[in-house]
Amino acid sequence: MDMSKFEPNSNEFASHWPYIAGLFALIAIFLSLFEIFKHMQYYNKPYLQKYIVRILWMVPIYALNSWLAMFFPQTSIYMDTLRECYEAFVIYSFMKYLFNFLQNDVDEYEILVDCKPSVPNNFPFCFFPPLPAGRKFIQFVRHAMIQYIVSRPVTTFLALIFQIFGVYCEGNFSLNYGYIYLLIINNLSQMVAMYFLVMFYQNYKRELAPMRPLGKFLSIKAVIFFSFFQGVLLSLLIKLGIITKSFIPSSTPDISTNEMSRNLQDFIICFEMLIAAIAHIFVFSHKPFIDEQRQSNPVFYSFSRIVDMTDERTDVADHFRQIGNRMKNFWPSSQQSNYTNIEVSSTAPLIPMQVRKNYGSSCEGFQKI
C-alpha cells in the first residue's frame, strides 16, 4: 500500500487554517473531557448521566474528526462514517434522557401519559390528522427516533461503498451519482426524527421544565443542523462558483473545489465544537448531580455502565418487531388478531376528568438539572 497518499500535502494546505482549527479542537476536547470525567466521578443518577455522557462525547468525536480530515483529506470519507453514525446516536440518547427523566423524576408518570390529549401537527404538516394521545404518542416519538439511528448507519455505509467504486461524488448533485440520493434519504430521516422530538417537547414542556430542556435541545440541534446543512450549503456555493472565486488561496491553485469545501467545512466544525463545548458545560453540567453524602464512584465503574448497549439493542429489536407486526396487517389471516390487539392497547384507564384537566399543572419540588 502506498502510504504517501495519507501524508499531509503541504501544497494543498499551505495556509494556517489546520493549525488554527487544531487550537479550537484541542480546547473543545479538553473542556468536554473534563465535564465527562466529572459526570463519571459523580455518577449518582445513572438513568440520566449515562445519556448525558454519550451526548458530551459528540464534541470530541466531531472536533477530532474534522481536525484530522484537514490534514488527511483522502481519509475523511472513512472518518466521517464514525461521526455521522454517532450523530444519530446522540439524537437517540437525548430522547432516552427525556424519557427517563419523565419516568423517574415525575410523580405518577403513567397517569400523566394517559391524561395527555391528541397532539395537532405543526406547520407545514397541520393538514395531517392530529398525533394520537397518551402512550401511542410516546411510541410514535420513540420509533421516529429509532428509525434515524437505523437508517443513518445504513446510508453512511452505502456512501462508503459508493466512494470506493467512484460513484458517490460528494457535492455533485447530478442524478448519475449516489450523493444526491443519500442526501435526500438522510435529510428526510433526520427531519422526521427532529420533528417528532420537537412535538414531544411541546407536548411535555411543562413536565420537562425542571430539567430546562430548551437549552439542551438547542445545543444538540445546532451542532447537528450546522454540521449537516452547512456542508450542503458549501456544495451549492461551489456549484454556483462563489467559493471558487472567493475562498481558494492563490498559493494553492491546484486544489479542487470539493477539497476546498471539505476544508472549509472541517474548519467551521472545529470552531463550532469550541462553542458547543462551552455551552455543554452549562446545559449539561455535572453540578446538580453532586451529592457530598454519597461516596464517589470509581470512574471505571461509571464507564462500564455508560458503554452498556443493552437498551439500544432492546429498542432496535422492538422497532423491527413493531414493523413486522405492521406488515402482517396486509395478510387477511391476521386481520382479526390485529383488530383485537388494537382494541386492547387503545383501552385507556378511567381517569376522572378533573384529574385530566389539572394533572401536571405544577412542577414544584423537582430539582433543576
Coordinates of C-alpha atoms in Angstrom, one line a residue:
M1 CA 0.0 0.0 0.0
D2 CA 1.3 3.4 -0.9
M3 CA 1.3 5.3 2.4
S4 CA 2.3 8.6 0.7
K5 CA -1.3 9.4 -0.1
F6 CA -2.0 9.5 3.7
E7 CA 0.7 12.1 4.2
P8 CA -0.3 15.8 4.6
N9 CA 0.1 17.7 1.3
S10 CA 1.9 21.0 2.0
N11 CA 1.0 22.3 -1.4
E12 CA -2.7 22.0 -0.8
F13 CA -2.8 23.0 2.8
A14 CA -0.1 25.7 2.9
S15 CA -2.4 28.1 4.9
H16 CA -2.6 28.2 8.6
W17 CA -6.2 27.0 8.8
P18 CA -5.4 23.5 10.1
Y19 CA -3.4 24.9 13.0
I20 CA -6.0 27.4 14.0
A21 CA -8.6 24.7 13.7
G22 CA -6.4 22.5 15.9
L23 CA -6.3 25.1 18.6
F24 CA -10.1 25.3 18.6
A25 CA -10.4 21.5 18.6
L26 CA -7.9 20.9 21.4
I27 CA -9.6 23.4 23.7
A28 CA -13.1 21.9 22.9
I29 CA -11.8 18.4 23.6
F30 CA -10.3 19.4 26.9
L31 CA -13.4 21.1 28.1
S32 CA -15.6 18.2 27.1
L33 CA -13.4 15.5 28.6
F34 CA -13.3 17.4 31.9
E35 CA -17.1 17.6 32.0
I36 CA -17.3 13.9 31.1
F37 CA -14.8 13.0 33.9
K38 CA -16.9 14.9 36.4
H39 CA -20.1 13.2 35.4
M40 CA -18.4 9.8 35.8
Q41 CA -17.0 10.9 39.1
Y42 CA -20.4 11.9 40.5
Y43 CA -22.3 9.2 38.8
N44 CA -25.3 9.4 41.1
K45 CA -28.2 9.2 38.6
P46 CA -27.2 6.6 36.0
Y47 CA -30.5 6.7 34.2
L48 CA -29.8 10.3 33.3
Q49 CA -26.0 10.7 33.3
K50 CA -25.5 7.7 31.1
Y51 CA -27.1 9.6 28.2
I52 CA -25.6 12.9 29.2
V53 CA -22.0 11.5 28.9
R54 CA -22.9 10.0 25.5
I55 CA -24.1 13.4 24.3
L56 CA -21.0 15.1 25.6
W57 CA -18.8 12.7 23.6
M58 CA -20.2 14.3 20.5
V59 CA -17.8 17.3 20.8
P60 CA -14.5 15.3 21.0
I61 CA -15.6 13.0 18.2
Y62 CA -16.7 15.8 15.9
A63 CA -13.7 18.0 16.7
L64 CA -11.0 15.3 16.3
N65 CA -12.6 14.0 13.1
S66 CA -12.7 17.4 11.5
W67 CA -9.2 18.4 12.5
L68 CA -7.6 15.2 11.2
A69 CA -9.6 15.4 8.0
M70 CA -7.9 18.8 7.3
F71 CA -4.5 17.1 7.3
F72 CA -5.6 13.8 5.7
P73 CA -8.4 14.7 3.2
Q74 CA -8.1 11.4 1.4
T75 CA -9.3 9.5 4.5
S76 CA -12.0 12.0 5.5
I77 CA -14.8 9.9 4.0
Y78 CA -13.8 7.0 6.3
M79 CA -13.6 9.2 9.4
D80 CA -16.9 10.8 8.6
T81 CA -18.5 7.4 8.8
L82 CA -18.0 7.3 12.5
R83 CA -19.1 10.9 13.0
E84 CA -22.3 10.6 11.1
C85 CA -23.3 7.4 12.9
Y86 CA -22.6 9.0 16.2
E87 CA -24.8 11.9 15.2
A88 CA -27.9 9.6 15.1
F89 CA -26.8 8.0 18.4
V90 CA -26.8 11.5 20.0
I91 CA -30.4 12.1 19.0
Y92 CA -31.4 8.7 20.4
S93 CA -29.5 9.4 23.6
F94 CA -31.3 12.7 24.1
M95 CA -34.6 11.0 23.6
K96 CA -33.8 8.4 26.2
Y97 CA -32.6 11.2 28.5
L98 CA -36.0 13.0 28.3
F99 CA -38.0 9.8 28.6
N100 CA -36.0 8.6 31.7
F101 CA -36.5 12.0 33.4
L102 CA -40.2 11.7 33.0
Q103 CA -40.3 8.1 34.1
N104 CA -38.1 8.5 37.2
D105 CA -38.4 12.2 38.3
V106 CA -42.0 12.9 37.6
D107 CA -44.7 11.6 40.0
E108 CA -47.3 9.3 38.7
Y109 CA -45.8 9.1 35.2
E110 CA -48.3 6.5 34.0
I111 CA -51.3 8.8 34.8
L112 CA -49.6 11.8 33.3
V113 CA -49.1 10.0 29.9
D114 CA -52.7 8.7 29.9
C115 CA -54.0 12.2 30.6
K116 CA -52.3 13.7 27.6
P117 CA -54.7 14.5 24.7
S118 CA -54.1 14.1 21.0
V119 CA -51.4 16.5 19.6
P120 CA -52.1 18.7 16.5
N121 CA -49.3 18.8 14.0
N122 CA -47.3 21.9 13.4
F123 CA -46.9 23.8 10.2
P124 CA -46.4 22.7 7.4
F125 CA -48.0 19.4 8.5
C126 CA -51.0 20.9 10.1
F127 CA -53.3 19.4 7.4
F128 CA -52.4 15.9 8.7
P129 CA -54.6 14.3 11.4
P130 CA -53.5 15.0 15.0
L131 CA -51.0 12.7 16.5
P132 CA -52.5 10.1 18.8
A133 CA -53.0 10.7 22.5
G134 CA -51.4 9.1 25.5
R135 CA -49.0 6.2 25.2
K136 CA -49.4 5.9 21.4
F137 CA -47.8 9.3 21.1
I138 CA -44.8 8.2 23.1
Q139 CA -44.5 5.2 20.8
F140 CA -44.7 7.4 17.7
V141 CA -41.8 9.6 19.1
R142 CA -39.8 6.6 20.1
H143 CA -40.0 4.9 16.7
A144 CA -39.3 8.2 14.9
M145 CA -36.0 8.4 16.8
I146 CA -35.1 4.8 16.3
Q147 CA -35.7 4.9 12.5
Y148 CA -32.9 7.5 12.3
I149 CA -30.4 5.6 14.3
V150 CA -31.1 2.6 12.0
S151 CA -31.2 4.4 8.6
R152 CA -28.2 6.8 9.2
P153 CA -25.6 4.0 9.6
V154 CA -27.0 2.2 6.6
T155 CA -26.8 5.3 4.3
T156 CA -23.3 6.1 5.7
F157 CA -22.1 2.6 4.8
L158 CA -23.6 2.9 1.3
A159 CA -21.8 6.2 0.9
L160 CA -18.6 4.4 1.8
I161 CA -19.2 1.7 -0.7
F162 CA -20.2 4.2 -3.4
Q163 CA -16.9 6.1 -2.7
I164 CA -14.9 3.0 -3.1
F165 CA -16.5 2.3 -6.5
G166 CA -16.2 6.0 -7.5
V167 CA -20.0 6.7 -7.9
Y168 CA -20.5 8.8 -4.7
C169 CA -19.0 12.1 -5.8
E170 CA -19.7 14.2 -2.7
G171 CA -21.0 17.7 -3.6
N172 CA -22.1 16.6 -7.0
F173 CA -25.9 17.0 -7.4
S174 CA -26.0 15.1 -10.6
L175 CA -28.6 12.2 -10.8
N176 CA -25.9 10.0 -12.1
Y177 CA -24.1 9.8 -8.7
G178 CA -25.2 8.5 -5.3
Y179 CA -24.6 11.7 -3.3
I180 CA -27.9 13.3 -4.2
Y181 CA -30.0 10.2 -3.3
L182 CA -28.3 9.6 0.0
L183 CA -28.6 13.3 0.8
I184 CA -32.4 13.2 0.3
I185 CA -32.8 10.0 2.4
N186 CA -30.7 11.4 5.2
N187 CA -32.4 14.7 5.1
L188 CA -35.9 13.2 5.3
S189 CA -34.9 10.7 8.0
Q190 CA -33.4 13.5 10.1
M191 CA -36.3 15.8 9.6
V192 CA -38.7 13.1 10.8
A193 CA -36.6 12.5 14.0
M194 CA -36.2 16.2 14.8
Y195 CA -39.8 17.0 14.1
F196 CA -41.1 14.3 16.5
L197 CA -38.6 15.5 19.1
V198 CA -40.0 19.0 18.8
M199 CA -43.5 17.7 19.1
F200 CA -42.6 15.7 22.2
Y201 CA -41.1 18.8 23.8
Q202 CA -44.1 20.9 23.0
N203 CA -46.4 18.3 24.5
Y204 CA -44.4 17.7 27.7
K205 CA -42.6 21.1 28.1
R206 CA -44.4 21.8 31.4
E207 CA -43.4 18.5 32.9
L208 CA -39.9 18.8 31.5
A209 CA -39.4 22.4 32.7
P210 CA -37.4 21.4 35.8
M211 CA -34.6 20.0 33.7
R212 CA -34.6 23.0 31.4
P213 CA -34.6 21.1 28.1
L214 CA -34.7 24.0 25.7
G215 CA -31.0 24.9 26.1
K216 CA -30.1 21.2 25.9
F217 CA -32.2 20.7 22.8
L218 CA -30.8 23.7 21.0
S219 CA -27.2 22.8 21.8
I220 CA -27.7 19.4 20.1
K221 CA -29.9 20.6 17.3
A222 CA -27.4 23.4 16.4
V223 CA -24.5 21.0 16.2
I224 CA -26.4 18.5 14.0
F225 CA -28.1 21.2 11.9
F226 CA -25.0 23.2 11.1
S227 CA -22.7 20.2 10.6
F228 CA -25.2 18.8 8.0
F229 CA -26.7 21.7 6.2
Q230 CA -23.6 23.9 6.1
G231 CA -22.0 21.1 4.1
V232 CA -24.9 21.2 1.7
L233 CA -24.7 25.0 1.5
L234 CA -21.0 24.9 0.7
S235 CA -21.6 22.4 -2.0
L236 CA -24.2 24.7 -3.5
L237 CA -21.9 27.7 -3.3
I238 CA -19.3 25.6 -5.2
K239 CA -21.9 24.7 -7.8
L240 CA -22.6 28.5 -8.2
G241 CA -18.9 29.2 -8.4
I242 CA -18.9 31.5 -5.4
I243 CA -16.4 29.6 -3.3
T244 CA -14.0 29.1 -6.2
K245 CA -13.8 32.8 -6.8
S246 CA -13.7 33.9 -3.2
F247 CA -12.0 31.3 -1.0
I248 CA -9.3 29.4 -2.8
P249 CA -5.9 30.8 -1.8
S250 CA -3.6 31.9 -4.6
S251 CA -0.9 29.7 -3.1
T252 CA -2.9 26.6 -3.7
P253 CA -4.2 26.9 -7.3
D254 CA -4.4 23.2 -7.8
I255 CA -6.8 22.4 -5.0
S256 CA -10.2 21.2 -6.2
T257 CA -13.4 22.9 -5.2
N258 CA -14.7 19.8 -3.5
E259 CA -11.5 19.6 -1.4
M260 CA -11.8 23.3 -0.6
S261 CA -15.4 22.7 0.5
R262 CA -14.3 20.0 2.9
N263 CA -11.5 22.2 4.2
L264 CA -13.9 25.0 5.0
Q265 CA -16.5 22.6 6.5
D266 CA -13.9 21.0 8.8
F267 CA -12.5 24.3 9.9
I268 CA -16.0 25.7 10.7
I269 CA -16.9 22.5 12.7
C270 CA -13.7 22.8 14.8
F271 CA -14.8 26.3 15.8
E272 CA -18.4 25.3 16.4
M273 CA -17.2 22.5 18.6
L274 CA -15.5 25.0 20.9
I275 CA -18.8 26.9 21.2
A276 CA -20.7 23.7 21.8
A277 CA -18.2 22.5 24.5
I278 CA -18.7 25.8 26.4
A279 CA -22.5 25.6 26.0
H280 CA -22.5 21.9 27.3
I281 CA -20.7 23.0 30.5
F282 CA -23.8 25.0 31.4
V283 CA -26.7 23.0 29.9
F284 CA -25.3 19.5 30.8
S285 CA -23.5 20.5 34.0
H286 CA -22.4 17.8 36.5
K287 CA -23.0 20.1 39.5
P288 CA -26.7 19.1 40.0
F289 CA -25.6 15.5 40.4
I290 CA -23.0 16.2 43.2
D291 CA -24.0 14.6 46.5
E292 CA -21.5 15.1 49.2
Q293 CA -23.1 12.5 51.4
R294 CA -22.5 9.7 48.8
Q295 CA -19.1 8.3 48.0
S296 CA -17.8 9.0 44.6
N297 CA -18.0 6.1 42.2
P298 CA -14.8 4.6 40.6
V299 CA -14.5 6.1 37.1
F300 CA -14.1 2.6 35.5
Y301 CA -17.4 1.5 37.0
S302 CA -19.2 4.5 35.6
F303 CA -17.6 3.9 32.2
S304 CA -18.7 0.3 32.2
R305 CA -22.3 1.5 32.8
I306 CA -22.1 4.1 30.0
V307 CA -20.8 1.7 27.3
D308 CA -23.5 -0.9 28.1
M309 CA -25.6 -1.1 25.0
T310 CA -28.4 -3.3 26.3
D311 CA -31.1 -0.6 26.0
E312 CA -30.1 0.2 22.3
R313 CA -30.3 -3.5 21.3
T314 CA -33.7 -3.8 23.0
D315 CA -35.1 -0.7 21.4
V316 CA -33.9 -1.6 17.9
A317 CA -35.2 -5.1 18.2
D318 CA -38.6 -3.8 19.4
H319 CA -38.6 -1.3 16.5
F320 CA -38.2 -4.1 13.9
R321 CA -40.7 -6.3 15.7
Q322 CA -43.3 -3.5 15.5
I323 CA -42.5 -3.1 11.8
G324 CA -43.0 -6.8 11.4
N325 CA -46.4 -6.6 13.2
R326 CA -47.5 -3.8 10.9
M327 CA -46.6 -5.7 7.8
K328 CA -48.8 -8.6 9.0
N329 CA -51.8 -6.3 8.6
F330 CA -51.6 -6.9 4.8
W331 CA -52.4 -10.6 5.3
P332 CA -56.1 -11.4 5.7
S333 CA -55.4 -14.3 8.2
S334 CA -54.1 -11.8 10.8
Q335 CA -56.8 -9.2 10.4
Q336 CA -58.9 -10.4 13.3
S337 CA -55.9 -10.7 15.7
N338 CA -54.7 -7.3 14.8
Y339 CA -58.1 -5.7 15.5
T340 CA -58.2 -7.4 18.8
N341 CA -54.7 -6.1 19.7
I342 CA -55.7 -2.5 18.7
E343 CA -58.7 -2.6 20.8
V344 CA -56.9 -3.9 23.9
S345 CA -53.9 -1.5 23.5
S346 CA -56.1 1.5 22.9
T347 CA -58.2 1.0 26.1
A348 CA -57.4 3.9 28.4
P349 CA -57.8 3.8 32.1
L350 CA -60.8 5.5 33.6
I351 CA -59.3 8.7 35.0
P352 CA -61.6 11.4 36.4
M353 CA -62.0 14.4 34.1
Q354 CA -60.9 16.8 36.8
V355 CA -57.6 14.9 37.1
R356 CA -57.1 15.1 33.4
K357 CA -57.6 18.8 33.4
N358 CA -55.4 19.6 36.4
Y359 CA -52.7 16.9 36.4
G360 CA -49.2 18.2 35.9
S361 CA -50.1 21.8 36.3
S362 CA -47.2 22.3 38.8
C363 CA -43.6 21.3 38.5
E364 CA -42.6 22.4 42.1
G365 CA -40.4 20.1 44.1
F366 CA -38.2 18.9 41.2
Q367 CA -34.5 19.5 41.2
K368 CA -33.4 21.7 38.3
I369 CA -30.9 19.8 36.1

